[in-house]
PDB file of C-alpha atoms and ligand atoms in Angstrom:
ATOM      1  CA  MET C   1      29.602  32.070 -18.577  1.00 97.00           C
ATOM      2  CA  LYS C   2      25.634  29.852 -19.313  1.00 97.00           C
ATOM      3  CA  GLU C   3      22.898  29.099 -17.291  1.00 97.00           C
ATOM      4  CA  VAL C   4      22.090  25.926 -17.092  1.00 95.00           C
ATOM      5  CA  LYS C   5      18.230  24.810 -15.597  1.00 96.00           C
ATOM      6  CA  ILE C   6      18.220  21.726 -13.602  1.00 95.00           C
ATOM      7  CA  GLU C   7      14.962  20.095 -13.589  1.00 95.00           C
ATOM      8  CA  SER C   8      13.359  16.518 -11.872  1.00 94.00           C
ATOM      9  CA  PHE C   9       9.606  15.281 -12.045  1.00 96.00           C
ATOM     10  CA  LEU C  10       8.246  13.210 -10.182  1.00 98.00           C
ATOM     11  CA  GLN C  11       4.574  11.984  -9.804  1.00 98.00           C
ATOM     12  CA  VAL C  12       1.767  12.978  -7.551  1.00 98.00           C
ATOM     13  CA  TYR C  13      -0.603  10.807  -5.980  1.00 98.00           C
ATOM     14  CA  GLU C  14      -3.711  12.443  -3.916  1.00 98.00           C
ATOM     15  CA  SER C  15      -3.372  10.126  -1.036  1.00 98.00           C
ATOM     16  CA  PHE C  16      -2.117   6.354   0.017  1.00 98.00           C
ATOM     17  CA  ASP C  17      -5.353   5.230  -1.576  1.00 98.00           C
ATOM     18  CA  GLU C  18      -4.495   5.997  -4.409  1.00 98.00           C
ATOM     19  CA  LEU C  19      -0.976   4.023  -4.905  1.00 98.00           C
ATOM     20  CA  PRO C  20      -0.869   0.757  -7.288  1.00 97.00           C
ATOM     21  CA  GLU C  21      -1.466  -2.134  -4.500  1.00 97.00           C
ATOM     22  CA  HIS C  22       2.333  -3.210  -4.751  1.00 96.00           C
ATOM     23  CA  VAL C  23       3.206  -0.335  -3.093  1.00 98.00           C
ATOM     24  CA  LYS C  24       0.227   0.124  -0.835  1.00 98.00           C
ATOM     25  CA  SER C  25       1.774  -2.800   1.219  1.00 98.00           C
ATOM     26  CA  LEU C  26       5.563  -2.291   1.322  1.00 98.00           C
ATOM     27  CA  MET C  27       4.490   1.494   2.555  1.00 98.00           C
ATOM     28  CA  GLN C  28       1.725  -0.051   5.176  1.00 98.00           C
ATOM     29  CA  GLU C  29       5.309  -1.545   6.621  1.00 98.00           C
ATOM     30  CA  ALA C  30       6.781   0.879   6.626  1.00 98.00           C
ATOM     31  CA  MET C  31       3.541   2.029   8.625  1.00 98.00           C
ATOM     32  CA  LYS C  32       4.812  -0.420  10.857  1.00 98.00           C
ATOM     33  CA  ALA C  33       8.807   0.211  11.030  1.00 98.00           C
ATOM     34  CA  ARG C  34       7.485   4.268  12.177  1.00 98.00           C
ATOM     35  CA  GLU C  35       5.144   3.117  15.004  1.00 97.00           C
ATOM     36  CA  ARG C  36       8.703   1.110  16.088  1.00 98.00           C
ATOM     37  CA  ALA C  37      11.332   3.679  15.648  1.00 98.00           C
ATOM     38  CA  TYR C  38      12.756   5.234  18.840  1.00 98.00           C
ATOM     39  CA  ALA C  39      12.728   8.992  19.052  1.00 98.00           C
ATOM     40  CA  PRO C  40      12.040   9.763  22.668  1.00 98.00           C
ATOM     41  CA  TYR C  41      14.746  13.249  21.902  1.00 98.00           C
ATOM     42  CA  SER C  42      11.976  14.402  18.598  1.00 98.00           C
ATOM     43  CA  ASN C  43       9.246  12.949  18.847  1.00 97.00           C
ATOM     44  CA  PHE C  44       8.794  13.278  15.060  1.00 98.00           C
ATOM     45  CA  SER C  45       8.584   8.544  13.683  1.00 98.00           C
ATOM     46  CA  VAL C  46      10.041   7.696  10.086  1.00 98.00           C
ATOM     47  CA  GLY C  47       9.869   4.315   8.970  1.00 98.00           C
ATOM     48  CA  ALA C  48      11.458   3.242   6.092  1.00 98.00           C
ATOM     49  CA  ALA C  49      10.919  -0.194   3.388  1.00 98.00           C
ATOM     50  CA  VAL C  50      12.572  -0.592   1.533  1.00 98.00           C
ATOM     51  CA  LEU C  51      11.557  -3.663  -1.636  1.00 98.00           C
ATOM     52  CA  LEU C  52      15.261  -5.197  -2.953  1.00 98.00           C
ATOM     53  CA  GLU C  53      15.332  -7.761  -6.046  1.00 98.00           C
ATOM     54  CA  ASN C  54      14.195 -10.907  -4.492  1.00 98.00           C
ATOM     55  CA  ASP C  55      11.119  -9.755  -2.765  1.00 98.00           C
ATOM     56  CA  GLU C  56      12.282  -9.847   0.145  1.00 98.00           C
ATOM     57  CA  VAL C  57      11.251  -6.816   2.466  1.00 98.00           C
ATOM     58  CA  VAL C  58      13.893  -4.834   4.912  1.00 98.00           C
ATOM     59  CA  THR C  59      12.014  -2.330   7.258  1.00 98.00           C
ATOM     60  CA  GLY C  60      14.214   0.370   9.773  1.00 98.00           C
ATOM     61  CA  ASN C  61      13.123   3.355  11.622  1.00 98.00           C
ATOM     62  CA  ASN C  62      15.063   6.150  12.818  1.00 98.00           C
ATOM     63  CA  GLN C  63      17.363   5.356  16.315  1.00 98.00           C
ATOM     64  CA  GLU C  64      17.526   8.260  18.725  1.00 98.00           C
ATOM     65  CA  ASN C  65      21.176   8.727  21.443  1.00 98.00           C
ATOM     66  CA  ALA C  66      21.436  10.670  23.808  1.00 98.00           C
ATOM     67  CA  SER C  67      24.308  11.773  21.816  1.00 98.00           C
ATOM     68  CA  TYR C  68      22.521  13.050  19.319  1.00 98.00           C
ATOM     69  CA  PRO C  69      24.601  13.364  16.189  1.00 98.00           C
ATOM     70  CA  SER C  70      24.668   8.877  17.094  1.00 98.00           C
ATOM     71  CA  GLY C  71      21.461   8.830  15.786  1.00 98.00           C
ATOM     72  CA  LEU C  72      20.827   7.145  11.977  1.00 98.00           C
ATOM     73  CA  CYS C  73      18.401   7.903  10.431  1.00 98.00           C
ATOM     74  CA  ALA C  74      15.198   4.965   9.120  1.00 98.00           C
ATOM     75  CA  GLU C  75      16.973   5.666   6.068  1.00 98.00           C
ATOM     76  CA  ARG C  76      19.943   4.806   6.965  1.00 98.00           C
ATOM     77  CA  THR C  77      19.254   2.245   9.205  1.00 98.00           C
ATOM     78  CA  ALA C  78      17.542  -0.289   6.470  1.00 98.00           C
ATOM     79  CA  ILE C  79      18.980   0.093   3.369  1.00 98.00           C
ATOM     80  CA  TYR C  80      22.954  -0.469   5.389  1.00 98.00           C
ATOM     81  CA  TYR C  81      20.665  -3.313   6.548  1.00 98.00           C
ATOM     82  CA  ALA C  82      19.497  -3.874   3.455  1.00 98.00           C
ATOM     83  CA  GLY C  83      23.653  -3.586   1.815  1.00 98.00           C
ATOM     84  CA  SER C  84      24.165  -5.802   4.998  1.00 98.00           C
ATOM     85  CA  GLN C  85      22.942  -8.434   4.193  1.00 98.00           C
ATOM     86  CA  PHE C  86      22.313  -8.494   0.448  1.00 98.00           C
ATOM     87  CA  PRO C  87      24.952  -7.040  -1.366  1.00 97.00           C
ATOM     88  CA  ASP C  88      24.307  -8.461  -4.204  1.00 96.00           C
ATOM     89  CA  VAL C  89      20.720  -8.233  -4.578  1.00 98.00           C
ATOM     90  CA  LYS C  90      19.389  -4.865  -6.019  1.00 98.00           C
ATOM     91  CA  ILE C  91      17.311  -3.086  -4.933  1.00 98.00           C
ATOM     92  CA  MET C  92      13.735  -1.398  -6.304  1.00 98.00           C
ATOM     93  CA  ARG C  93      12.359   0.846  -3.942  1.00 98.00           C
ATOM     94  CA  MET C  94      11.485   1.978  -1.396  1.00 98.00           C
ATOM     95  CA  ALA C  95       8.355   3.106   0.799  1.00 98.00           C
ATOM     96  CA  LEU C  96       8.804   6.037   2.914  1.00 98.00           C
ATOM     97  CA  THR C  97       6.822   8.129   5.802  1.00 98.00           C
ATOM     98  CA  ALA C  98       6.716  10.153   8.529  1.00 98.00           C
ATOM     99  CA  GLY C  99       5.533  12.048  11.095  1.00 96.00           C
ATOM    100  CA  SER C 100       5.585  14.375  14.563  1.00 95.00           C
ATOM    101  CA  ARG C 101       4.454  12.402  17.537  1.00 87.00           C
ATOM    102  CA  LYS C 102       2.921  15.907  18.714  1.00 89.00           C
ATOM    103  CA  LYS C 103       1.144  16.603  15.237  1.00 91.00           C
ATOM    104  CA  GLN C 104      -0.661  14.922  12.535  1.00 90.00           C
ATOM    105  CA  THR C 105       1.620  15.669   9.216  1.00 90.00           C
ATOM    106  CA  VAL C 106      -0.168  15.839   5.969  1.00 92.00           C
ATOM    107  CA  ALA C 107       2.967  17.378   3.982  1.00 96.00           C
ATOM    108  CA  PRO C 108       5.593  14.950   2.198  1.00 98.00           C
ATOM    109  CA  ILE C 109       7.918  14.146   3.827  1.00 97.00           C
ATOM    110  CA  PRO C 110      11.318  13.822   1.926  1.00 98.00           C
ATOM    111  CA  PRO C 111      14.546  11.732   2.703  1.00 98.00           C
ATOM    112  CA  CYS C 112      17.447  15.003   4.744  1.00 98.00           C
ATOM    113  CA  GLY C 113      20.097  15.099   2.655  1.00 98.00           C
ATOM    114  CA  ALA C 114      22.368  12.456   4.203  1.00 98.00           C
ATOM    115  CA  CYS C 115      20.640   9.588   3.750  1.00 98.00           C
ATOM    116  CA  ARG C 116      19.636  10.548  -0.052  1.00 98.00           C
ATOM    117  CA  GLN C 117      23.570  10.115  -0.958  1.00 98.00           C
ATOM    118  CA  ALA C 118      23.194   6.718   1.282  1.00 98.00           C
ATOM    119  CA  ILE C 119      20.897   5.449  -1.226  1.00 98.00           C
ATOM    120  CA  ALA C 120      22.081   7.357  -4.230  1.00 98.00           C
ATOM    121  CA  GLU C 121      25.502   5.395  -3.180  1.00 98.00           C
ATOM    122  CA  TYR C 122      22.912   2.180  -3.680  1.00 98.00           C
ATOM    123  CA  GLU C 123      21.825   3.302  -7.541  1.00 98.00           C
ATOM    124  CA  VAL C 124      25.355   3.641  -8.472  1.00 98.00           C
ATOM    125  CA  LYS C 125      26.753   1.746  -7.075  1.00 97.00           C
ATOM    126  CA  GLN C 126      23.713  -1.328  -8.915  1.00 98.00           C
ATOM    127  CA  GLU C 127      23.330   0.644 -11.523  1.00 98.00           C
ATOM    128  CA  ALA C 128      19.691   0.583 -11.573  1.00 98.00           C
ATOM    129  CA  PRO C 129      17.023   3.165 -10.139  1.00 98.00           C
ATOM    130  CA  ILE C 130      15.345   2.857  -6.874  1.00 98.00           C
ATOM    131  CA  GLU C 131      12.176   4.829  -6.663  1.00 98.00           C
ATOM    132  CA  ILE C 132      11.372   5.862  -3.689  1.00 98.00           C
ATOM    133  CA  TYR C 133       8.095   6.442  -2.974  1.00 98.00           C
ATOM    134  CA  PHE C 134       7.759  10.092   0.297  1.00 98.00           C
ATOM    135  CA  MET C 135       4.729  10.692   2.587  1.00 98.00           C
ATOM    136  CA  GLY C 136       3.780  12.402   5.852  1.00 98.00           C
ATOM    137  CA  GLU C 137       1.546  10.212   8.287  1.00 97.00           C
ATOM    138  CA  THR C 138      -1.288  10.765   5.197  1.00 97.00           C
ATOM    139  CA  GLY C 139      -2.095  12.243   2.604  1.00 98.00           C
ATOM    140  CA  LYS C 140      -0.380  13.344  -0.553  1.00 98.00           C
ATOM    141  CA  VAL C 141       2.048  10.470  -2.029  1.00 98.00           C
ATOM    142  CA  VAL C 142       5.427  11.646  -3.832  1.00 98.00           C
ATOM    143  CA  LYS C 143       7.285   8.937  -5.967  1.00 98.00           C
ATOM    144  CA  SER C 144      11.010   9.475  -7.986  1.00 98.00           C
ATOM    145  CA  ASP C 145      10.827   6.997 -10.101  1.00 98.00           C
ATOM    146  CA  SER C 146      15.068   7.407  -8.832  1.00 98.00           C
ATOM    147  CA  LEU C 147      16.996   8.553  -6.029  1.00 97.00           C
ATOM    148  CA  ALA C 148      19.034  11.120  -9.066  1.00 96.00           C
ATOM    149  CA  ASN C 149      16.114  12.987  -8.864  1.00 97.00           C
ATOM    150  CA  LEU C 150      16.298  13.927  -5.544  1.00 98.00           C
ATOM    151  CA  LEU C 151      20.281  14.572  -5.735  1.00 97.00           C
ATOM    152  CA  PRO C 152      20.941  16.273  -8.455  1.00 95.00           C
ATOM    153  CA  LEU C 153      25.190  17.640  -8.756  1.00 95.00           C
ATOM    154  CA  VAL C 154      25.461  13.874  -6.645  1.00 96.00           C
ATOM    155  CA  PHE C 155      28.788  13.274  -5.487  1.00 97.00           C
ATOM    156  CA  ASP C 156      30.188   9.641  -6.280  1.00 97.00           C
ATOM    157  CA  LYS C 157      32.225   6.905  -7.653  1.00 96.00           C
ATOM    158  CA  SER C 158      33.702   8.375 -10.522  1.00 96.00           C
ATOM    159  CA  PHE C 159      35.627  11.457  -9.086  1.00 97.00           C
ATOM    160  CA  LEU C 160      37.580   9.777  -6.954  1.00 97.00           C
TER     161      LEU C 160
HETATM  162  N1  LIG M   1      15.103  11.702  10.622  1.00 61.05           N
HETATM  163  C1  LIG M   1      14.809  10.906   9.253  1.00 61.05           C
HETATM  164  O1  LIG M   1      15.144   9.464  10.722  1.00 61.05           O
HETATM  165  N2  LIG M   1      15.236  10.597   7.799  1.00 61.05           N
HETATM  166  C2  LIG M   1      15.361  11.543   7.932  1.00 61.05           C
HETATM  167  O2  LIG M   1      14.929  11.859   5.627  1.00 61.05           O
HETATM  168  C3  LIG M   1      15.265  12.900   8.426  1.00 61.05           C
HETATM  169  C4  LIG M   1      15.684  12.746  10.172  1.00 61.05           C
HETATM  170  C5  LIG M   1      15.421  11.402  11.540  1.00 61.05           C
HETATM  171  C6  LIG M   1      15.880  12.181  12.843  1.00 61.05           C
HETATM  172  C7  LIG M   1      15.918  12.176  13.738  1.00 61.05           C
HETATM  173  O3  LIG M   1      16.056  10.866  14.981  1.00 61.05           O
HETATM  174  C8  LIG M   1      14.001  12.561  13.682  1.00 61.05           C
HETATM  175  O4  LIG M   1      13.929  11.814  12.492  1.00 61.05           O
HETATM  176  C9  LIG M   1      14.287  14.354  13.563  1.00 61.05           C
HETATM  177  O5  LIG M   1      14.959  14.671  12.918  1.00 61.05           O
END
């Protein structure tokens, strides 16, 4: 038996203001998308903006449902739309922002496990990393150079 250590490297920006300009504009798109979230059950709104290699920006937000599990997270709403509209265009970057309508969210909110798996599919498909930036409504912004940092031991097509 031997132990295996898994390490991930992330960058942390002190606030939105510290982001590079091109990332700010993508995050602003995510913020606008968050405002349009349909989240009457959780009151937790999430916005996602996806930048494609052809400079298209695709946004999405969480869409809830009275039958709770039928709802979908913002990240998957956005990335599935990107995949359906631009199947051969690389995904460069995603900006994510989340916040409760009941209290201000300061902590950076990472994508859930199911969304990480969904994003990983596209990273594997395009054989190039997808940068992820995530934040709450305000506060620190975390950057990951690749989805892979957020999902070690990914399950992908190589096992099938
Ligand atoms: N949600 C997202 O949109 N993305 C995530 O990564 C985590 C959770 C949504 C799902 C649900 O509508 C609400 O946030 C509360 O879980």
